[in-house]
XYZ file of C-alpha atoms in Angstrom:
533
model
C 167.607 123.010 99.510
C 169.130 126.319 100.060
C 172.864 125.002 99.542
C 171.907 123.782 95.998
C 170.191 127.044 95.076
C 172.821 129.249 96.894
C 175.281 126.753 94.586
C 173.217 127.364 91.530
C 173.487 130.863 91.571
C 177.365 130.613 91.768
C 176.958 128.716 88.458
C 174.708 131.113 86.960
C 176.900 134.478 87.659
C 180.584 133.414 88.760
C 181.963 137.016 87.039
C 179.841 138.584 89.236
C 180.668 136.969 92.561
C 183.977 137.002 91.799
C 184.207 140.409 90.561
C 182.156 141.065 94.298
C 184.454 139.593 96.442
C 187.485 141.372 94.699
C 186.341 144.794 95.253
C 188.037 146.344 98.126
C 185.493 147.323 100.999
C 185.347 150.858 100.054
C 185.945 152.024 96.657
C 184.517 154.707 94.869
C 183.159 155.724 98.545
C 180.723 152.540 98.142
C 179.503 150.739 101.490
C 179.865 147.282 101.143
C 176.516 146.689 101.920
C 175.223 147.899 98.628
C 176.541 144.658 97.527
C 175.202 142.081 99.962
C 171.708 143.819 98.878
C 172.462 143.010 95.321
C 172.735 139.726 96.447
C 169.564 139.778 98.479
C 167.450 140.459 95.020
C 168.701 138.050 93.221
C 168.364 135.454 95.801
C 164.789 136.707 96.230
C 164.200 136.846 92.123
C 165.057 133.356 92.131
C 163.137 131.768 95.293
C 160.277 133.586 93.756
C 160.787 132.111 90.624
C 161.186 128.397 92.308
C 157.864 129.213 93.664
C 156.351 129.595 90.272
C 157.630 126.524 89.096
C 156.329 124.626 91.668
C 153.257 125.443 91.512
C 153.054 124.792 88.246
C 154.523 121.048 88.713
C 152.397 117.358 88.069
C 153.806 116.975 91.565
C 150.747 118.134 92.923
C 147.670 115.737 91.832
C 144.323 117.626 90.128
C 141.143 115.534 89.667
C 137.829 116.305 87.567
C 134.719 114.640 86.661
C 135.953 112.309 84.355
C 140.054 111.636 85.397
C 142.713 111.932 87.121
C 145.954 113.249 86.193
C 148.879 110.881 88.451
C 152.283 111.531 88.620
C 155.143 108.802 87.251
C 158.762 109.846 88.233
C 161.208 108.889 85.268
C 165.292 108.975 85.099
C 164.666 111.825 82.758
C 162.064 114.307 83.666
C 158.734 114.661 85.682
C 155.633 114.537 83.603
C 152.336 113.623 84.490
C 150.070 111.411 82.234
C 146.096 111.583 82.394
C 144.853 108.178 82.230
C 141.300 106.870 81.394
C 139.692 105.400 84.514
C 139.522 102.201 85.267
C 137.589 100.046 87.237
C 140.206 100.003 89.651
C 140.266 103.766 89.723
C 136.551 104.565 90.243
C 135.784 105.581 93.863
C 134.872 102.349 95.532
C 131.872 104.170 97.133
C 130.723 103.377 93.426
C 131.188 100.145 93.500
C 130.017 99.789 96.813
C 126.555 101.162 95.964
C 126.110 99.845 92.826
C 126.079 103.430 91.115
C 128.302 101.711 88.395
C 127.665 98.592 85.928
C 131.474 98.549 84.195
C 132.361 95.283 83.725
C 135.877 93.761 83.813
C 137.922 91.694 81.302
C 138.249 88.824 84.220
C 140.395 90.105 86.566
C 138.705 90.224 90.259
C 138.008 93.295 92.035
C 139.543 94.644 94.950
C 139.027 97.991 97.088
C 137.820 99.541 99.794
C 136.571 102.326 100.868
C 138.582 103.809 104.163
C 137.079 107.624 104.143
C 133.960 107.459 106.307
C 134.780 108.339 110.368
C 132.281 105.347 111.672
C 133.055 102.562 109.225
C 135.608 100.944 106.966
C 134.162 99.101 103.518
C 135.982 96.695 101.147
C 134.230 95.307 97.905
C 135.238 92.982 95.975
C 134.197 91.121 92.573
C 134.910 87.940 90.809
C 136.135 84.346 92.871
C 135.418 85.348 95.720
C 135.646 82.461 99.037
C 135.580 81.915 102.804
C 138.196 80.449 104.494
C 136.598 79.757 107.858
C 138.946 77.522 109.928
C 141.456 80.122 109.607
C 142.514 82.475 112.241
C 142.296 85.103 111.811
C 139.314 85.099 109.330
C 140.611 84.716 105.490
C 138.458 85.860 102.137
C 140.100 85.248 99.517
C 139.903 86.808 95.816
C 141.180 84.362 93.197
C 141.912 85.949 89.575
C 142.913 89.512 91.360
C 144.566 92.239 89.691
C 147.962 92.542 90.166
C 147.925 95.836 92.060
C 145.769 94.185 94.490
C 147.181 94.052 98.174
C 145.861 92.289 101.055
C 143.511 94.615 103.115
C 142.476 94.054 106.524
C 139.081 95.156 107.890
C 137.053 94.935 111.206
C 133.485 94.984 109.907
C 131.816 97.168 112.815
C 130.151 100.627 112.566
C 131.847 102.171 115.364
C 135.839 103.002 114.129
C 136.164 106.110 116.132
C 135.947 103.981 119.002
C 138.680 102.150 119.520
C 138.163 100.390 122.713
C 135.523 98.534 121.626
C 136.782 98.016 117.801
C 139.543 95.829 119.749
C 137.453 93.435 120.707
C 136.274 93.173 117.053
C 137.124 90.058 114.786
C 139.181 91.600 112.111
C 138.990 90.050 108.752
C 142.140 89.640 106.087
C 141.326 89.362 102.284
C 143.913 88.107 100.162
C 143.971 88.508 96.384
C 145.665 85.769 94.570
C 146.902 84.916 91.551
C 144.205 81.884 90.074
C 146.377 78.723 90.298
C 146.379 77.216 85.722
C 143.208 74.857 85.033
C 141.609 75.603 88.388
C 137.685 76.699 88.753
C 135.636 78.086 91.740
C 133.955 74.618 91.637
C 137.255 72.914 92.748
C 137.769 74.207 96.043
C 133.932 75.465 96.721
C 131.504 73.773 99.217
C 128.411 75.932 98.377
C 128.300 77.820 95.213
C 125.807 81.131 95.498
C 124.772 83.027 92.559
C 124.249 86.522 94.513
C 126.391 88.750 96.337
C 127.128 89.018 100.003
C 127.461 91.324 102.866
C 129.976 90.847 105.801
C 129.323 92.103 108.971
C 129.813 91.509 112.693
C 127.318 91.177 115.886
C 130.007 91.848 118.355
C 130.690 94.825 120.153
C 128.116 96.446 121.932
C 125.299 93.578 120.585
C 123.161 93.382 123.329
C 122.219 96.436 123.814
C 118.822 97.293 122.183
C 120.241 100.817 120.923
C 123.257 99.317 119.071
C 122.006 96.441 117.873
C 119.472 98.812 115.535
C 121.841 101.739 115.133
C 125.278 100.142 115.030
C 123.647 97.023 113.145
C 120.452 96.529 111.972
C 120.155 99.915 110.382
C 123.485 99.991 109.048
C 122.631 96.808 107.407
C 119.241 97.682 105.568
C 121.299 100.582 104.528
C 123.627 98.284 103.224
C 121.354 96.011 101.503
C 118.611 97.706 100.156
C 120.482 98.072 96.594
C 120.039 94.049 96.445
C 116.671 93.511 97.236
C 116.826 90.611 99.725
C 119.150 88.817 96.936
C 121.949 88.817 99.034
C 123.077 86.505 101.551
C 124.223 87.830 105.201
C 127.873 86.467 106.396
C 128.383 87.549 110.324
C 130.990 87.027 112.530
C 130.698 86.891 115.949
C 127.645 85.606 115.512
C 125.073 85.374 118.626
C 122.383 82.785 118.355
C 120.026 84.378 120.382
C 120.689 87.420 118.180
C 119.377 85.156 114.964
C 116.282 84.249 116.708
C 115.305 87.423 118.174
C 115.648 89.491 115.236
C 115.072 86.998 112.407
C 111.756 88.305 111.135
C 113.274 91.706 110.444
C 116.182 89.666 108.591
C 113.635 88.151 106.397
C 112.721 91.248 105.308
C 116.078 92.142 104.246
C 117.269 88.581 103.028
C 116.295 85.662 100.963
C 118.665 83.374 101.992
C 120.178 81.866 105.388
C 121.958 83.401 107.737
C 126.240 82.117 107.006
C 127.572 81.543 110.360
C 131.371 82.337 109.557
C 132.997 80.499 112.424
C 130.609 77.452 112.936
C 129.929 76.807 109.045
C 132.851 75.037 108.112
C 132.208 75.096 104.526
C 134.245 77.114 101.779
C 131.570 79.575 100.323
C 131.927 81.084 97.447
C 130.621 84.322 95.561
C 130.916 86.581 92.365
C 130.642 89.587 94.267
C 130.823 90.625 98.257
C 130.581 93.784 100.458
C 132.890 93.534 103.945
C 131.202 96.306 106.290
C 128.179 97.960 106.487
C 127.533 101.845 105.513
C 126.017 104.178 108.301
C 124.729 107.606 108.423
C 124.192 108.341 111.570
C 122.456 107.770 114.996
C 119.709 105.607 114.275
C 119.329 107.670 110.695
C 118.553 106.990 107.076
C 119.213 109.943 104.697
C 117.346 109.581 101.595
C 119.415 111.768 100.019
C 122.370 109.186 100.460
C 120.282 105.892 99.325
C 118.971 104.917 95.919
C 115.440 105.449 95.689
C 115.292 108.114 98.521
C 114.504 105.117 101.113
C 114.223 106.741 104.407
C 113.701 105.653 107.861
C 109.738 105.644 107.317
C 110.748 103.004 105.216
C 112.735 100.739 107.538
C 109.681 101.222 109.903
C 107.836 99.332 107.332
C 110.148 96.917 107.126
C 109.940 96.537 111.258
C 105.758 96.055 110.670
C 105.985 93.501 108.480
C 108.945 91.518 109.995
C 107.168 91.809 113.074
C 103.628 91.102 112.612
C 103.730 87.852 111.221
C 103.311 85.954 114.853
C 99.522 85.620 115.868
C 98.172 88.230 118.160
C 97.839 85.297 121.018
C 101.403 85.642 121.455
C 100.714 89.488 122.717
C 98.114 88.387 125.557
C 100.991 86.234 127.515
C 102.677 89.511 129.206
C 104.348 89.308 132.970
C 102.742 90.622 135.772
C 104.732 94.285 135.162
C 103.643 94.301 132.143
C 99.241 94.786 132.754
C 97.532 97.320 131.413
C 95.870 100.115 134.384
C 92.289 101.635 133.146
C 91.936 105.486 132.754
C 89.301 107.680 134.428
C 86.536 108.545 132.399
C 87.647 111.793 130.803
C 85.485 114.005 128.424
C 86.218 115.162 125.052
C 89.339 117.410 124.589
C 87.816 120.882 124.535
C 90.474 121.047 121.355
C 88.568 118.228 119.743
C 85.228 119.611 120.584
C 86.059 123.335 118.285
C 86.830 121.315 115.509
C 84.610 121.167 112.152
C 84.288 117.617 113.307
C 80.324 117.061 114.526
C 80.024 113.443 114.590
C 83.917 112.461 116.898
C 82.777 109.154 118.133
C 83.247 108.121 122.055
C 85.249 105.915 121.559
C 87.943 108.467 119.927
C 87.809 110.462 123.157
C 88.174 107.360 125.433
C 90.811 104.238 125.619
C 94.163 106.634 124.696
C 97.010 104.587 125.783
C 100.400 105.332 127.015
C 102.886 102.831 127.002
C 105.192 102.964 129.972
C 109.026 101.322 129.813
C 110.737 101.102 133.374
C 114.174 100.604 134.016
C 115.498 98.753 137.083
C 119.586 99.322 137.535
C 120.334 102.679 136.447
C 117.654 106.005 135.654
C 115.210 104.164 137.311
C 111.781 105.502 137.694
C 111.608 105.852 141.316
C 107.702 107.272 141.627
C 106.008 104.751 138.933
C 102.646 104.618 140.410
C 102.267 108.547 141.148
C 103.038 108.785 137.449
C 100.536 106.021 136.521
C 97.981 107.530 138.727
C 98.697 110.580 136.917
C 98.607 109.462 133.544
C 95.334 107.874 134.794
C 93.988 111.536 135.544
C 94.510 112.665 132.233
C 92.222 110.212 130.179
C 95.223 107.594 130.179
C 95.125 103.794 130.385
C 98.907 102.753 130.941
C 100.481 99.303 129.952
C 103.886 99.084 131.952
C 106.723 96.790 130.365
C 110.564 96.122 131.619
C 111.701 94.962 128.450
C 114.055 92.525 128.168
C 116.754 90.743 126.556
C 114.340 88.092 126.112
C 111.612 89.967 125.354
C 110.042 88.972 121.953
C 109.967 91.776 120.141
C 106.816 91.128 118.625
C 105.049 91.453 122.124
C 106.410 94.911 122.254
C 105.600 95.780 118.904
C 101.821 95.064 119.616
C 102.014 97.326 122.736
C 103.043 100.337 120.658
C 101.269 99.737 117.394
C 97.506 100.813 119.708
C 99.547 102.874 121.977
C 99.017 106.888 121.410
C 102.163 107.498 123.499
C 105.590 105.700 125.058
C 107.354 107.437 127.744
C 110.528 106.528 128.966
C 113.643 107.647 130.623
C 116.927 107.947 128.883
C 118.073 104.965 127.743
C 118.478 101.820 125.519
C 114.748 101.204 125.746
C 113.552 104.432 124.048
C 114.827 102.511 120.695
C 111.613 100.845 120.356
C 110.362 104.157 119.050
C 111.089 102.565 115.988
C 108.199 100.557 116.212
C 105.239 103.591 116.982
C 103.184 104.623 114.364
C 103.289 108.104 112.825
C 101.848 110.644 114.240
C 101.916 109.005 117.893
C 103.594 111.018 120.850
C 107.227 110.320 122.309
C 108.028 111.801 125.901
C 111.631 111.278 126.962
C 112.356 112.209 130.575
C 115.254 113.366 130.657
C 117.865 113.227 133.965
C 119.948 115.533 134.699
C 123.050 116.464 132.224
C 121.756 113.957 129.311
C 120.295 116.826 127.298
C 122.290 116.374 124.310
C 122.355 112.442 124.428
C 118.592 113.070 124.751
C 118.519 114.982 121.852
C 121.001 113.671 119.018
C 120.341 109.400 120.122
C 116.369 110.035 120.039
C 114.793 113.628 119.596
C 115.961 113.894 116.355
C 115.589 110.621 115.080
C 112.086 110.182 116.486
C 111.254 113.543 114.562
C 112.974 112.142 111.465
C 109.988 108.887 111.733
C 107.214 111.471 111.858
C 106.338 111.212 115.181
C 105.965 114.106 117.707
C 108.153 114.550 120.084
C 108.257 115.898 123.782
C 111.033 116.163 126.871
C 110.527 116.222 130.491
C 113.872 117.818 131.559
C 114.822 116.672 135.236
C 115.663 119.260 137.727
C 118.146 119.058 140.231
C 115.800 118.001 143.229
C 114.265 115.355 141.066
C 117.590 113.340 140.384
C 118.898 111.348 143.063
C 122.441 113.021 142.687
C 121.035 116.070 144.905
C 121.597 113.960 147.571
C 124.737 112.843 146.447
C 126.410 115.982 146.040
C 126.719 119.660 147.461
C 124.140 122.312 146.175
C 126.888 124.111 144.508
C 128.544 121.362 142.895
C 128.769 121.507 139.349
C 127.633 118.221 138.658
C 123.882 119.644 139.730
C 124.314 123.519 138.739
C 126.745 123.622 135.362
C 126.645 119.742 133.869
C 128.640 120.930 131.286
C 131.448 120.913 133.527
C 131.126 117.691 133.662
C 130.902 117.094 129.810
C 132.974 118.493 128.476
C 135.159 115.668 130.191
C 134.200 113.755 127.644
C 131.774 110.700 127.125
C 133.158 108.508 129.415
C 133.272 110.576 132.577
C 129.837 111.678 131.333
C 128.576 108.130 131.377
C 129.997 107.531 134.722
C 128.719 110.508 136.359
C 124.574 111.081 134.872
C 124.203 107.685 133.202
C 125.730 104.839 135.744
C 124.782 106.550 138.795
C 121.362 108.664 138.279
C 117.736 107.891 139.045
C 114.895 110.164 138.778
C 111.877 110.854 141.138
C 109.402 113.485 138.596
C 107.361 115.922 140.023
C 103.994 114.695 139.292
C 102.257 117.932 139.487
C 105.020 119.269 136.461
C 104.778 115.868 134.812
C 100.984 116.603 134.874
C 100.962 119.680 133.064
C 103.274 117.835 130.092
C 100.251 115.246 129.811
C 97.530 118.032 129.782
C 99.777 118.873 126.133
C 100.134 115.384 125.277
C 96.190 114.554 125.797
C 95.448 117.581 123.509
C 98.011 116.975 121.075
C 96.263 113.113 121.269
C 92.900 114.319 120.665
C 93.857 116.309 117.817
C 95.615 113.545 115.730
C 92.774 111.388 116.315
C 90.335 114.325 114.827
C 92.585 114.876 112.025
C 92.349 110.745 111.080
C 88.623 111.255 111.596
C 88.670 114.047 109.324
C 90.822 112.762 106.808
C 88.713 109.379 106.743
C 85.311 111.289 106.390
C 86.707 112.920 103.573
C 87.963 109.797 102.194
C 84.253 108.336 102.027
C 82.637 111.116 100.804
């Protein structure tokens, strides 16, 4: 760059840097020097004018509103041309969420959406079908625009990760050019009439957490635009998975469940979403979804998906599982000052904690001094070890008449999910999981309407006390330990921690959780007195 502008200048004023060079070093008692300066300014006048120019060039791209202005490189010159958007050229987020109803002189639609840290989207329109023998998994789009390029997608929330995205099925979809006379009905097995969603049940499906906040989640936010006219097309697909969760998928679907691997069929569809949106951990933002659907909303969903088995299924529970009777206790003395004259006994008896154990990891080490406890405090507990197996609709039933859940840290405080507002959450939490604690369920749980309460570990109550020296900072700085990263985190407080509470402290947390009980109960009683009057 500087040879051609040191070259243009030569152009521009030869005279002069001839006349320059002719001069004898000293004449007229003139340094030479006042000469290379000369040449200094006008270097400078013209790298500032260069500047100017530049930024003042349709190399650089602008955007507003309502188009874009691109750049198109010619033999002759460089202009820049606004054009009128397109379908093409509408943010696929658009598309995606059905913010737009443009329509298209026939060509299909291709684009996706690569902008979001957690998750990839691709959306397409027109002859759209399912190539299922192939390997690795083909869509194809029939009729595409000719700008369309094959695009390659693994349909799983978790892209930051990629340990675990490599283990994903990754899906190719190739737009072609629609082959003279041909119609979707000659190479189509099933023909549907509404749109579908992609998505995969790999990765970390399994695990209770990441089945709701990688998947299920993900895919009501997904779907809610269609109104359970859409059909659901996974990969990776887990049988149990369809079983165990397929009264929440009714609530989100019409229409089977398309197998993409084991249905061999072609299927084919006018319009078709290939990944799921996500906002966060185990998070709905209204403010992101049409209609300002929140997670409230999806908790509905979870009461009527899972309520439809008869309550006989609830009364066959294993022997962990039994419900232990509270002491007598009398009325709060908080629920006694209220306006409320008539409280019932009943509303001041039978409060219910619902108690999840673990049995590998963060185990519970003292769970009958806690239940004893609990049973102190005007408590009746119902223990459950929930697992794999585990209908789901035997655990919603504990928690829909339970006034609290406690639980350590783990996979099993997702069935928060399934506790009615205004109940109580207690999350013990071990040592150097605070912000795990926090941002996977403390904030979420608030986000439901539920209140919320930690029992932070201390160092003698974790097991690592004994597994390292007093002033190690694993037990006295965990950040040290965090900052590390997840992984070493993981391995360190979550694959190799249990917890033994001090009952006496654990005590004083239910004295505030029996209060904070009492008082929710008066303000229903309250509210439904008022109701009848």
């Amino acid at each position: 760059m500087f040879k051609r502008q040191k070259g243009k200048i030569k152009s521009l004023c030869p005279a002069f840097l001839r006349k320059s060079n002719s001069l004898p070093l000293e004449k007229e008692g003139k340094p030479h020097s006042i000469h290379r300066l000369l040449l200094l300014l006008i270097l400078a006048f013209y790298s500032a004018a260069s500047v100017f120019r530049l930024a003042n060039s349709p190399i650089i791209r602008h955007s507003d509103s309502d188009s874009e202005i691109k750049t198109h490189f010619s033999n002759i010159a460089l202009h820049a041309r606004r054009e009128k958007p397109s379908r093409a050229s509408l943010p696929c987020s658009a598309l995606i969420n059905g913010e737009t109803d443009e329509t298209n002189s026939g060509d299909g639609v291709l684009c996706c959406d690569r902008s979001h840290y957690r998750t990839d989207l691709c959306y397409m329109r027109g002859d759209i079908r399912t190539e299922p023998a192939s390997n690795p998994a083909n869509i194809f789009l029939y009729g595409a625009q000719q700008e369309a390029v094959t695009e390659k997608i693994k349909p799983y929330t978790r892209k930051f990760e990629e340990g675990i995205m490599n283990s994903i099925e990754e899906v190719t979809i190739n737009p072609n050019i629609l082959l003279a006379n041909q119609t979707a009905s000659d190479m189509c097995d099933v023909v549907h009439d509404v749109p579908a969603i992609v998505f995969s049940t790999g990765g970390y499906t399994g695990n209770l957490y990441h089945e709701f906040s990688d998947g299920l989640i993900p895919l009501y936010i997904t779907s809610k635009r269609f109104e359970k006219e859409v059909v659901f097309v996974v990969l990776e697909y887990h049988r149990w998975w369809g079983v165990k969760y397929q009264g929440i998928l009714e609530q989100m679907t019409n229409y089977p469940v398309v197998d993409f691997r084991e249905d061999r069929r072609v299927h084919c569809f006018k319009e078709m979403i290939v990944g799921m949106k996500i906002h966060g951990e185990l998070i709905i933002d209204p403010q992101l979804m049409p209609g300002g659907h929140s997670i409230k909303d999806f908790h509905s969903l979870l009461h009527h998906g899972l309520t439809s088995e008869t309550d006989s299924q609830f009364d066959e529970i294993e022997p962990m599982q039994k419900i232990t009777k509270a002491e007598p206790l009398l009325p709060s003395s908080h629920c006694l000052n209220t306006s409320v004259t008539n409280i019932t006994t009943n509303s001041t008896r039978n409060l219910k904690i619902v108690l999840f154990i673990r049995k590998k990891t963060r185990v519970l080490q003292n769970v009958k001094e806690v239940v004893k406890t609990c049973h102190r405090f005007g408590f009746s507990v119902q223990i459950l070890n929930a697992k794999m197996g585990t209908p789901l609709e035997t655990i919603y039933e504990a928690l829909a008449s339970a006034d609290v859940m406690v639980a350590v840290h783990g996979a099993a405080m997702t069935h928060f999910l399934m506790m009615q507002p205004g109940s109580l959450l207690i999350q013990i939490v071990p040592l150097g999981l605070d912000w795990a604690a926090e941002n996977f369920y403390g904030e979420p749980a608030r986000r439901l309407g539920l209140e919320y309460m930690e029992y932070k570990v201390k160092t003698e109550e974790s097991s690592l006390s004994k597994d390292y020296e007093p002033d190690d900072p694993v037990l006295v700085d965990p950040s040290v330990v965090t900052k590390k990263g997840w992984w070493e985190m993981k391995k360190v407080y979550m694959d190799n921690q249990n917890v033994k509470v001090d009952v006496r402290r654990f005590g004083r947390l239910l004295q505030e959780a029996h209060v904070h009980v009492m008082q929710s109960r008066c303000n229903r009683q309250v509210t439904g007195d008022a109701a009848k009057a």
